mmCIF file of C-alpha atoms and ligand atoms in Angstrom:
data_model
loop_
_atom_site.group_PDB
_atom_site.id
_atom_site.type_symbol
_atom_site.label_atom_id
_atom_site.label_comp_id
_atom_site.label_asym_id
_atom_site.label_seq_id
_atom_site.Cartn_x
_atom_site.Cartn_y
_atom_site.Cartn_z
ATOM 1 C CA MET R 223 21.688 19.061 4.984
ATOM 2 C CA GLN R 224 21.444 20.684 1.340
ATOM 3 C CA ASP R 225 21.695 24.370 1.178
ATOM 4 C CA PHE R 226 18.150 25.770 0.192
ATOM 5 C CA ASP R 227 17.010 29.126 -1.058
ATOM 6 C CA TYR R 228 13.481 29.851 1.083
ATOM 7 C CA ILE R 229 10.474 31.682 -0.840
ATOM 8 C CA ALA R 230 6.806 32.381 -0.112
ATOM 9 C CA PRO R 231 4.881 34.312 -2.877
ATOM 10 C CA HIS R 232 1.828 35.343 -2.840
ATOM 11 C CA SER R 233 0.252 34.401 -5.868
ATOM 12 C CA VAL R 234 -0.416 31.092 -8.454
ATOM 13 C CA LEU R 235 1.932 33.749 -11.084
ATOM 14 C CA GLU R 236 4.562 34.058 -9.088
ATOM 15 C CA VAL R 237 5.200 30.472 -8.195
ATOM 16 C CA ILE R 238 4.365 29.438 -12.100
ATOM 17 C CA SER R 239 7.079 31.858 -12.666
ATOM 18 C CA LEU R 240 9.928 30.851 -10.347
ATOM 19 C CA LEU R 241 9.136 27.033 -11.194
ATOM 20 C CA SER R 242 9.758 27.678 -15.030
ATOM 21 C CA ARG R 243 13.004 29.852 -14.129
ATOM 22 C CA ASN R 244 14.327 26.869 -12.476
ATOM 23 C CA GLY R 245 13.157 24.207 -13.177
ATOM 24 C CA ASP R 246 13.863 20.699 -11.484
ATOM 25 C CA GLN R 247 15.878 22.261 -8.743
ATOM 26 C CA ALA R 248 12.685 24.437 -7.323
ATOM 27 C CA ARG R 249 10.362 21.814 -5.037
ATOM 28 C CA ILE R 250 7.239 23.294 -3.532
ATOM 29 C CA LEU R 251 7.118 23.508 0.197
ATOM 30 C CA SER R 252 3.549 22.909 1.769
ATOM 31 C CA GLY R 253 3.809 21.226 5.423
ATOM 32 C CA GLY R 254 7.259 19.728 4.468
ATOM 33 C CA THR R 255 6.483 16.065 6.211
ATOM 34 C CA ASP R 256 7.221 14.066 3.628
ATOM 35 C CA LEU R 257 10.111 16.676 1.707
ATOM 36 C CA LEU R 258 12.116 18.364 4.369
ATOM 37 C CA VAL R 259 12.788 13.968 5.725
ATOM 38 C CA GLN R 260 13.106 13.970 2.218
ATOM 39 C CA LEU R 261 15.458 16.726 2.054
ATOM 40 C CA ARG R 262 18.248 15.589 4.562
ATOM 41 C CA GLU R 263 18.146 11.805 3.691
ATOM 42 C CA GLY R 264 19.288 12.805 0.461
ATOM 43 C CA ARG R 265 16.696 11.380 -1.154
ATOM 44 C CA ARG R 266 15.784 14.742 -3.004
ATOM 45 C CA ASN R 267 17.507 17.889 -3.917
ATOM 46 C CA ALA R 268 16.500 20.722 -4.314
ATOM 47 C CA THR R 269 18.273 24.528 -4.101
ATOM 48 C CA LEU R 270 14.735 26.166 -4.122
ATOM 49 C CA LEU R 271 12.488 26.079 -2.164
ATOM 50 C CA ILE R 272 8.410 27.403 -2.778
ATOM 51 C CA ASP R 273 6.243 27.968 0.024
ATOM 52 C CA ILE R 274 2.535 28.078 -1.026
ATOM 53 C CA LYS R 275 1.301 28.613 1.711
ATOM 54 C CA ARG R 276 0.621 32.380 1.585
ATOM 55 C CA ILE R 277 -1.627 32.494 -1.622
ATOM 56 C CA PRO R 278 -5.121 32.217 -0.734
ATOM 57 C CA GLU R 279 -6.031 29.781 -4.171
ATOM 58 C CA VAL R 280 -4.351 27.005 -2.098
ATOM 59 C CA ASN R 281 -6.322 27.419 1.568
ATOM 60 C CA GLU R 282 -9.261 27.438 0.325
ATOM 61 C CA LEU R 283 -11.448 24.865 1.810
ATOM 62 C CA SER R 284 -15.991 25.213 0.202
ATOM 63 C CA TYR R 285 -18.125 22.704 0.293
ATOM 64 C CA ASP R 286 -21.098 23.699 -2.182
ATOM 65 C CA PRO R 287 -24.124 21.529 -2.474
ATOM 66 C CA VAL R 288 -24.900 22.175 -6.030
ATOM 67 C CA THR R 289 -20.966 22.238 -7.454
ATOM 68 C CA GLY R 290 -19.127 20.315 -4.385
ATOM 69 C CA LEU R 291 -16.144 20.385 -2.353
ATOM 70 C CA ARG R 292 -13.279 22.828 -3.447
ATOM 71 C CA LEU R 293 -9.767 21.663 -2.095
ATOM 72 C CA GLY R 294 -7.155 23.559 -1.848
ATOM 73 C CA ALA R 295 -3.814 21.989 -2.172
ATOM 74 C CA ALA R 296 -2.505 23.575 1.419
ATOM 75 C CA VAL R 297 -5.403 22.344 3.529
ATOM 76 C CA THR R 298 -4.043 20.334 6.405
ATOM 77 C CA CYS R 299 -5.484 17.466 7.120
ATOM 78 C CA HIS R 300 -6.087 18.903 10.857
ATOM 79 C CA ARG R 301 -8.272 22.357 8.580
ATOM 80 C CA ILE R 302 -10.598 18.724 6.510
ATOM 81 C CA GLY R 303 -10.760 16.453 9.896
ATOM 82 C CA ARG R 304 -12.647 19.574 11.716
ATOM 83 C CA ASN R 305 -14.655 20.085 8.834
ATOM 84 C CA PRO R 306 -18.741 19.209 10.092
ATOM 85 C CA ALA R 307 -19.842 19.562 6.000
ATOM 86 C CA ILE R 308 -16.595 17.059 5.005
ATOM 87 C CA VAL R 309 -17.118 14.949 8.107
ATOM 88 C CA HIS R 310 -21.465 14.721 7.409
ATOM 89 C CA VAL R 311 -21.523 14.954 3.060
ATOM 90 C CA TYR R 312 -17.786 13.172 2.922
ATOM 91 C CA PRO R 313 -17.461 10.468 5.775
ATOM 92 C CA GLY R 314 -15.263 8.011 2.921
ATOM 93 C CA LEU R 315 -12.642 10.605 2.770
ATOM 94 C CA MET R 316 -12.906 11.503 6.107
ATOM 95 C CA ASP R 317 -11.465 8.074 6.429
ATOM 96 C CA ALA R 318 -8.425 8.118 4.846
ATOM 97 C CA ILE R 319 -7.902 11.222 5.936
ATOM 98 C CA SER R 320 -7.732 10.413 9.539
ATOM 99 C CA LEU R 321 -5.717 8.331 9.554
ATOM 100 C CA ILE R 322 -2.642 10.145 7.840
ATOM 101 C CA GLY R 323 0.161 10.489 10.790
ATOM 102 C CA GLY R 324 -0.942 11.512 14.036
ATOM 103 C CA VAL R 325 -2.316 14.717 15.540
ATOM 104 C CA GLN R 326 1.702 17.293 14.416
ATOM 105 C CA ILE R 327 2.261 15.160 11.240
ATOM 106 C CA GLN R 328 -2.108 16.530 11.144
ATOM 107 C CA GLY R 329 -1.611 20.203 11.711
ATOM 108 C CA ARG R 330 1.075 19.854 9.138
ATOM 109 C CA ALA R 331 0.588 17.299 6.910
ATOM 110 C CA SER R 332 -1.797 18.922 3.749
ATOM 111 C CA ILE R 333 -4.223 17.402 1.384
ATOM 112 C CA GLY R 334 -2.431 18.085 -2.010
ATOM 113 C CA GLY R 335 0.836 17.077 -0.493
ATOM 114 C CA ASN R 336 -0.038 13.522 0.167
ATOM 115 C CA LEU R 337 -1.424 13.542 -3.624
ATOM 116 C CA CYS R 338 1.770 15.123 -5.115
ATOM 117 C CA ASN R 339 4.407 13.128 -2.905
ATOM 118 C CA ALA R 340 3.322 9.892 -5.717
ATOM 119 C CA SER R 341 3.709 7.254 -2.724
ATOM 120 C CA PRO R 342 1.348 4.062 -3.998
ATOM 121 C CA ALA R 343 1.170 3.976 -0.533
ATOM 122 C CA ALA R 344 -0.502 7.047 0.186
ATOM 123 C CA ASP R 345 -3.880 6.910 2.231
ATOM 124 C CA SER R 346 -5.878 10.162 0.380
ATOM 125 C CA ILE R 347 -5.377 9.150 -2.795
ATOM 126 C CA PRO R 348 -7.312 6.053 -3.102
ATOM 127 C CA ALA R 349 -10.090 8.278 -1.563
ATOM 128 C CA LEU R 350 -9.836 10.571 -3.358
ATOM 129 C CA ILE R 351 -10.237 8.562 -6.770
ATOM 130 C CA VAL R 352 -13.106 6.607 -5.536
ATOM 131 C CA HIS R 353 -14.654 10.434 -4.667
ATOM 132 C CA LYS R 354 -14.649 11.103 -8.761
ATOM 133 C CA ALA R 355 -11.472 14.706 -7.437
ATOM 134 C CA THR R 356 -10.036 16.221 -10.320
ATOM 135 C CA CYS R 357 -6.616 17.479 -9.891
ATOM 136 C CA VAL R 358 -6.867 21.306 -11.145
ATOM 137 C CA ILE R 359 -3.448 22.238 -11.847
ATOM 138 C CA ALA R 360 -1.464 26.077 -13.016
ATOM 139 C CA GLY R 361 1.145 26.386 -15.227
ATOM 140 C CA PRO R 362 2.438 29.021 -17.904
ATOM 141 C CA TYR R 363 -0.218 27.731 -20.368
ATOM 142 C CA GLY R 364 -2.822 28.395 -18.400
ATOM 143 C CA TYR R 365 -5.256 25.882 -16.228
ATOM 144 C CA ARG R 366 -5.730 22.279 -16.882
ATOM 145 C CA GLU R 367 -7.389 19.380 -14.553
ATOM 146 C CA VAL R 368 -6.939 15.967 -14.803
ATOM 147 C CA PRO R 369 -8.771 13.181 -12.864
ATOM 148 C CA VAL R 370 -6.630 11.821 -9.892
ATOM 149 C CA GLU R 371 -6.611 8.396 -11.015
ATOM 150 C CA GLU R 372 -3.760 9.419 -14.199
ATOM 151 C CA PHE R 373 -1.698 12.010 -11.232
ATOM 152 C CA CYS R 374 0.471 9.528 -10.225
ATOM 153 C CA ILE R 375 2.796 8.087 -12.992
ATOM 154 C CA ALA R 376 5.467 6.163 -10.989
ATOM 155 C CA PRO R 377 6.726 6.392 -6.965
ATOM 156 C CA GLY R 378 7.150 9.880 -6.515
ATOM 157 C CA GLN R 379 7.148 10.920 -9.963
ATOM 158 C CA THR R 380 3.468 12.832 -11.709
ATOM 159 C CA ILE R 381 2.324 14.705 -14.904
ATOM 160 C CA LEU R 382 3.646 17.952 -13.853
ATOM 161 C CA GLN R 383 5.028 19.196 -15.995
ATOM 162 C CA ARG R 384 7.679 22.178 -15.491
ATOM 163 C CA GLY R 385 6.475 25.181 -14.031
ATOM 164 C CA GLU R 386 2.736 23.707 -13.296
ATOM 165 C CA PHE R 387 1.687 22.871 -9.345
ATOM 166 C CA LEU R 388 -0.985 21.055 -8.453
ATOM 167 C CA VAL R 389 -3.027 23.973 -7.077
ATOM 168 C CA TRP R 390 -6.582 22.572 -5.747
ATOM 169 C CA LEU R 391 -8.692 19.531 -6.059
ATOM 170 C CA GLN R 392 -12.484 19.371 -6.497
ATOM 171 C CA ILE R 393 -15.018 16.492 -5.884
ATOM 172 C CA PRO R 394 -18.276 16.631 -6.766
ATOM 173 C CA PRO R 395 -20.670 17.018 -4.738
ATOM 174 C CA PRO R 396 -22.408 13.027 -3.784
ATOM 175 C CA GLN R 397 -25.511 11.821 -5.780
ATOM 176 C CA PRO R 398 -28.344 10.067 -4.556
ATOM 177 C CA GLY R 399 -27.748 6.568 -3.478
ATOM 178 C CA PHE R 400 -23.796 7.465 -3.426
ATOM 179 C CA GLY R 401 -22.134 5.729 -0.170
ATOM 180 C CA ALA R 402 -18.277 5.911 0.382
ATOM 181 C CA ALA R 403 -15.406 4.195 2.714
ATOM 182 C CA TYR R 404 -11.438 3.752 2.484
ATOM 183 C CA LEU R 405 -9.828 1.241 4.461
ATOM 184 C CA ARG R 406 -5.955 0.110 5.698
ATOM 185 C CA PHE R 407 -4.189 -2.658 6.676
ATOM 186 C CA THR R 408 -1.184 -1.223 8.843
ATOM 187 C CA PRO R 409 -0.088 -3.726 12.085
ATOM 188 C CA ARG R 410 0.503 0.039 13.448
ATOM 189 C CA ASN R 411 -2.219 2.937 13.625
ATOM 190 C CA GLU R 412 0.054 5.987 13.340
ATOM 191 C CA MET R 413 2.730 6.321 13.052
ATOM 192 C CA ASP R 414 2.899 2.892 9.661
ATOM 193 C CA ILE R 415 1.520 3.478 6.518
ATOM 194 C CA ALA R 416 -0.691 1.497 4.585
ATOM 195 C CA VAL R 417 0.817 -2.524 3.876
ATOM 196 C CA VAL R 418 -2.952 -2.383 1.581
ATOM 197 C CA GLY R 419 -5.323 0.676 0.785
ATOM 198 C CA ALA R 420 -9.222 0.149 -0.068
ATOM 199 C CA GLY R 421 -11.467 2.655 -1.044
ATOM 200 C CA ALA R 422 -14.677 1.867 -2.804
ATOM 201 C CA SER R 423 -18.005 3.907 -4.106
ATOM 202 C CA VAL R 424 -21.193 3.102 -4.789
ATOM 203 C CA ILE R 425 -24.423 4.502 -6.568
ATOM 204 C CA LEU R 426 -27.408 2.858 -5.277
ATOM 205 C CA ASP R 427 -30.782 2.328 -6.960
ATOM 206 C CA GLU R 428 -33.718 4.341 -5.369
ATOM 207 C CA SER R 429 -35.241 1.493 -3.763
ATOM 208 C CA HIS R 430 -31.286 0.002 -2.903
ATOM 209 C CA ALA R 431 -31.320 -3.584 -4.188
ATOM 210 C CA SER R 432 -28.878 -2.415 -6.856
ATOM 211 C CA PHE R 433 -25.562 -0.791 -7.589
ATOM 212 C CA VAL R 434 -25.940 2.002 -10.521
ATOM 213 C CA SER R 435 -22.176 2.791 -10.365
ATOM 214 C CA ALA R 436 -19.029 1.569 -8.004
ATOM 215 C CA ARG R 437 -15.951 2.940 -8.694
ATOM 216 C CA ILE R 438 -12.830 1.098 -6.495
ATOM 217 C CA ALA R 439 -9.251 1.787 -5.641
ATOM 218 C CA LEU R 440 -5.979 0.363 -4.339
ATOM 219 C CA GLY R 441 -3.342 1.721 -2.468
ATOM 220 C CA ALA R 442 0.335 0.154 -1.553
ATOM 221 C CA VAL R 443 -0.095 -2.882 -4.121
ATOM 222 C CA ALA R 444 1.358 -1.320 -7.254
ATOM 223 C CA PRO R 445 4.154 1.172 -8.071
ATOM 224 C CA THR R 446 1.285 4.418 -8.117
ATOM 225 C CA PRO R 447 -2.371 3.834 -5.990
ATOM 226 C CA LEU R 448 -4.172 2.049 -8.757
ATOM 227 C CA PHE R 449 -7.787 2.116 -9.904
ATOM 228 C CA VAL R 450 -9.439 -0.796 -11.314
ATOM 229 C CA PRO R 451 -12.049 0.503 -13.208
ATOM 230 C CA GLU R 452 -13.482 -2.715 -14.069
ATOM 231 C CA ALA R 453 -14.173 -3.961 -11.304
ATOM 232 C CA GLY R 454 -16.769 -1.133 -10.707
ATOM 233 C CA GLU R 455 -17.885 -2.005 -14.307
ATOM 234 C CA TRP R 456 -18.473 -5.174 -12.996
ATOM 235 C CA LEU R 457 -20.929 -4.526 -10.178
ATOM 236 C CA ALA R 458 -22.969 -1.824 -12.868
ATOM 237 C CA GLY R 459 -26.353 -2.918 -13.340
ATOM 238 C CA ARG R 460 -25.873 -5.993 -10.665
ATOM 239 C CA PRO R 461 -28.598 -6.389 -7.959
ATOM 240 C CA VAL R 462 -26.550 -6.050 -4.801
ATOM 241 C CA SER R 463 -26.061 -9.271 -3.027
ATOM 242 C CA ALA R 464 -22.861 -11.253 -1.014
ATOM 243 C CA GLU R 465 -21.712 -12.948 -4.524
ATOM 244 C CA ALA R 466 -21.878 -9.123 -6.905
ATOM 245 C CA ILE R 467 -19.280 -8.463 -3.944
ATOM 246 C CA GLU R 468 -17.130 -11.189 -3.466
ATOM 247 C CA GLU R 469 -16.194 -10.921 -7.157
ATOM 248 C CA ALA R 470 -15.807 -7.337 -7.837
ATOM 249 C CA ALA R 471 -13.545 -8.231 -4.971
ATOM 250 C CA ARG R 472 -11.307 -10.851 -6.898
ATOM 251 C CA ILE R 473 -11.836 -8.869 -9.641
ATOM 252 C CA ALA R 474 -9.315 -5.835 -7.662
ATOM 253 C CA GLN R 475 -7.488 -8.438 -5.854
ATOM 254 C CA ALA R 476 -6.441 -9.635 -10.138
ATOM 255 C CA ALA R 477 -5.807 -6.245 -10.642
ATOM 256 C CA ALA R 478 -3.612 -6.008 -7.305
ATOM 257 C CA ARG R 479 0.660 -6.171 -8.946
ATOM 258 C CA PRO R 480 1.909 -6.051 -5.143
ATOM 259 C CA ILE R 481 5.864 -6.573 -4.781
ATOM 260 C CA THR R 482 7.204 -8.032 -0.764
ATOM 261 C CA ASP R 483 9.077 -5.308 1.006
ATOM 262 C CA MET R 484 9.550 -5.168 4.794
ATOM 263 C CA ARG R 485 6.524 -4.864 5.414
ATOM 264 C CA GLY R 486 4.122 -7.694 3.777
ATOM 265 C CA THR R 487 4.844 -10.249 1.890
ATOM 266 C CA ALA R 488 3.039 -10.040 -1.539
ATOM 267 C CA ALA R 489 0.854 -12.802 -1.405
ATOM 268 C CA GLN R 490 -0.379 -11.392 2.029
ATOM 269 C CA ARG R 491 -0.709 -8.011 -0.079
ATOM 270 C CA ARG R 492 -2.917 -9.888 -2.691
ATOM 271 C CA HIS R 493 -5.077 -11.388 0.028
ATOM 272 C CA LEU R 494 -5.720 -8.644 2.158
ATOM 273 C CA SER R 495 -6.403 -6.448 -1.879
ATOM 274 C CA ALA R 496 -9.543 -9.090 -1.650
ATOM 275 C CA VAL R 497 -10.897 -8.478 2.223
ATOM 276 C CA LEU R 498 -10.386 -4.853 2.316
ATOM 277 C CA THR R 499 -12.448 -4.266 -1.318
ATOM 278 C CA ARG R 500 -15.525 -6.776 0.550
ATOM 279 C CA ARG R 501 -15.278 -4.603 2.915
ATOM 280 C CA ALA R 502 -15.174 -1.705 1.551
ATOM 281 C CA LEU R 503 -17.673 -1.806 -0.064
ATOM 282 C CA GLU R 504 -20.122 -3.411 2.171
ATOM 283 C CA ARG R 505 -19.317 0.057 3.894
ATOM 284 C CA ALA R 506 -19.800 1.705 1.143
ATOM 285 C CA ILE R 507 -23.112 0.262 1.030
ATOM 286 C CA GLN R 508 -24.459 1.042 4.110
ATOM 287 C CA ARG R 509 -23.419 4.444 4.093
ATOM 288 C CA ALA R 510 -25.623 4.348 0.956
ATOM 289 C CA ARG R 511 -28.131 2.902 2.830
ATOM 290 C CA GLU R 512 -28.390 5.543 5.269
ATOM 291 C CA GLY R 513 -27.573 8.305 3.051
ATOM 292 C CA THR R 514 -24.850 9.622 5.139
ATOM 293 C CA ALA R 515 -23.818 11.036 2.875
ATOM 294 C CA SER R 516 -25.751 13.773 1.103
ATOM 295 C CA PRO R 517 -25.259 16.067 -0.825
ATOM 296 C CA SER R 518 -28.403 18.487 0.783
ATOM 297 C CA ALA R 519 -26.286 18.771 4.022
ATOM 298 C CA PRO R 520 -27.826 21.945 6.497
ATOM 299 C CA TYR R 521 -24.208 23.132 5.306
ATOM 300 C CA PHE R 522 -22.211 25.165 3.118
ATOM 301 C CA MET R 523 -18.876 26.674 3.911
ATOM 302 C CA SER R 524 -16.466 28.807 2.440
ATOM 303 C CA SER R 525 -13.396 29.248 4.671
ATOM 304 C CA HIS R 526 -9.795 29.810 4.086
HETATM 305 C C1 LIG E 10 5.319 10.426 11.150
HETATM 306 C C2 LIG E 10 4.954 10.617 9.989
HETATM 307 C C3 LIG E 10 3.698 9.054 9.498
HETATM 308 C C4 LIG E 10 2.574 9.674 8.598
HETATM 309 N N1 LIG E 10 2.193 8.998 8.560
HETATM 310 C C5 LIG E 10 0.983 8.894 7.124
HETATM 311 C C6 LIG E 10 0.098 7.730 7.230
HETATM 312 O O1 LIG E 10 -0.563 6.673 7.798
HETATM 313 N N2 LIG E 10 -0.659 8.065 5.760
HETATM 314 C C7 LIG E 10 -0.044 8.389 4.812
HETATM 315 O O2 LIG E 10 -0.899 8.610 3.491
HETATM 316 N N3 LIG E 10 1.382 9.223 4.939
HETATM 317 C C8 LIG E 10 1.542 9.658 5.836
HETATM 318 N N4 LIG E 10 2.991 10.491 6.338
HETATM 319 C C9 LIG E 10 3.042 11.020 5.461
HETATM 320 C C10 LIG E 10 2.125 12.538 4.343
HETATM 321 O O3 LIG E 10 2.605 13.708 6.073
HETATM 322 C C11 LIG E 10 2.504 13.616 3.440
HETATM 323 O O4 LIG E 10 2.619 12.523 2.258
HETATM 324 C C12 LIG E 10 2.099 14.773 3.676
HETATM 325 O O5 LIG E 10 0.600 14.151 3.716
HETATM 326 C C13 LIG E 10 2.634 15.712 2.736
HETATM 327 O O6 LIG E 10 1.885 17.144 2.364
HETATM 328 P P1 LIG E 10 3.115 18.836 2.525
HETATM 329 O O7 LIG E 10 1.953 19.505 2.654
HETATM 330 O O8 LIG E 10 4.061 17.460 4.306
HETATM 331 O O9 LIG E 10 3.928 18.071 1.994
HETATM 332 P P2 LIG E 10 5.025 18.710 1.835
HETATM 333 O O10 LIG E 10 6.669 17.649 2.331
HETATM 334 O O11 LIG E 10 5.231 20.027 1.780
HETATM 335 O O12 LIG E 10 5.487 18.253 -0.112
HETATM 336 C C14 LIG E 10 5.534 16.661 -0.228
HETATM 337 C C15 LIG E 10 6.260 16.529 -1.851
HETATM 338 O O13 LIG E 10 4.913 17.492 -2.949
HETATM 339 C C16 LIG E 10 5.159 18.426 -3.518
HETATM 340 N N5 LIG E 10 4.383 19.104 -3.716
HETATM 341 C C17 LIG E 10 3.783 19.337 -1.827
HETATM 342 N N6 LIG E 10 2.320 20.181 -2.583
HETATM 343 C C18 LIG E 10 2.684 20.713 -4.240
HETATM 344 C C19 LIG E 10 1.413 21.070 -4.876
HETATM 345 N N7 LIG E 10 1.064 22.051 -4.518
HETATM 346 N N8 LIG E 10 1.573 21.440 -6.177
HETATM 347 C C20 LIG E 10 2.904 20.516 -6.524
HETATM 348 N N9 LIG E 10 3.563 20.024 -5.738
HETATM 349 C C21 LIG E 10 3.949 19.750 -4.053
HETATM 350 C C22 LIG E 10 6.300 18.367 -2.491
HETATM 351 O O14 LIG E 10 7.123 19.446 -3.639
HETATM 352 C C23 LIG E 10 6.991 17.666 -2.647
HETATM 353 O O15 LIG E 10 7.846 16.695 -3.027
HETATM 354 C C24 LIG E 10 3.385 10.522 7.182
HETATM 355 C C25 LIG E 10 4.498 11.117 7.685
HETATM 356 C C26 LIG E 10 4.796 11.045 9.187
HETATM 357 C C27 LIG E 10 6.297 11.781 8.327
#
């Protein structure tokens, strides 16, 4: 493994300055569950690792019924998973977080690292997309916000420019009639990544009989996690029915551009895209009807 320097700054400004001065040779270190493996295998090179875990902003985890959920980039899956507000208000996000690795990985792996690693198969990304999450990015010119669906541009590549890093993710509070779900297919539950993943969210009208809007996103079927806006647009305004769900699943399947690799064939992935989209939509509708995602949940929390 290549030698590297390690630094653990205490502020966002220090990180920006280090990233700006060192360019491609510097990498952010969060939990290291992707990065250290990649460095050891020579798949990434870096002469400087910048550990962000001492910076307060990246460790913030707070939920407010008006502004929603703020997830610091370095917050681990373990911290997210034992937070009652998130479990109660965002069960669709929990579907994805709880699938990432086993117990040891959950204790290290961060939500920001899962996104910034930009794997097409990362479980959190389709779930974040259907929850309308935005990335809050700090850099030499200040802060900017980008929807999660625009963040990954190729396998392992993001829109981050020199000097920039992800500070937190912001997720709006669920509207009345909101429900979401994430499902994945993988032959082994804890130590493998998705053959296909599918996230869905819906907002139903007051009678729970029609779609007000919907969002669908797929994982592991394209070079980046895939937002399929046309599937949601097709559902908007239609009555909830098996036929409508089936058609949305067909639209999502048509958007998938999978490859064949050691985990599955392109044909299997296309088939799974439709099956998982349909099931994720059904689960999201069920949650919307049960009112499991409630913005007025009896939790108001903030923690570091
Ligand atoms: C055994 C095992 C099982 C796994 N199972 C799953 C699984 O089932 N599903 C799944 O989705 N993933 C899985 N993973 C991968 C998962 O652990 C990682 O994707 C993890 O979430 C990355 O977070 P991290 O904090 O470890 O990031 P790191 O490894 O520290 O960083 C990952 C990458 O993101 C960059 N980065 C990190 N934070 C930032 C930031 N704030 N701003 C800019 N760049 C940043 C780093 O420079 C690096 O390139 C598994 C990994 C292992 C080892």
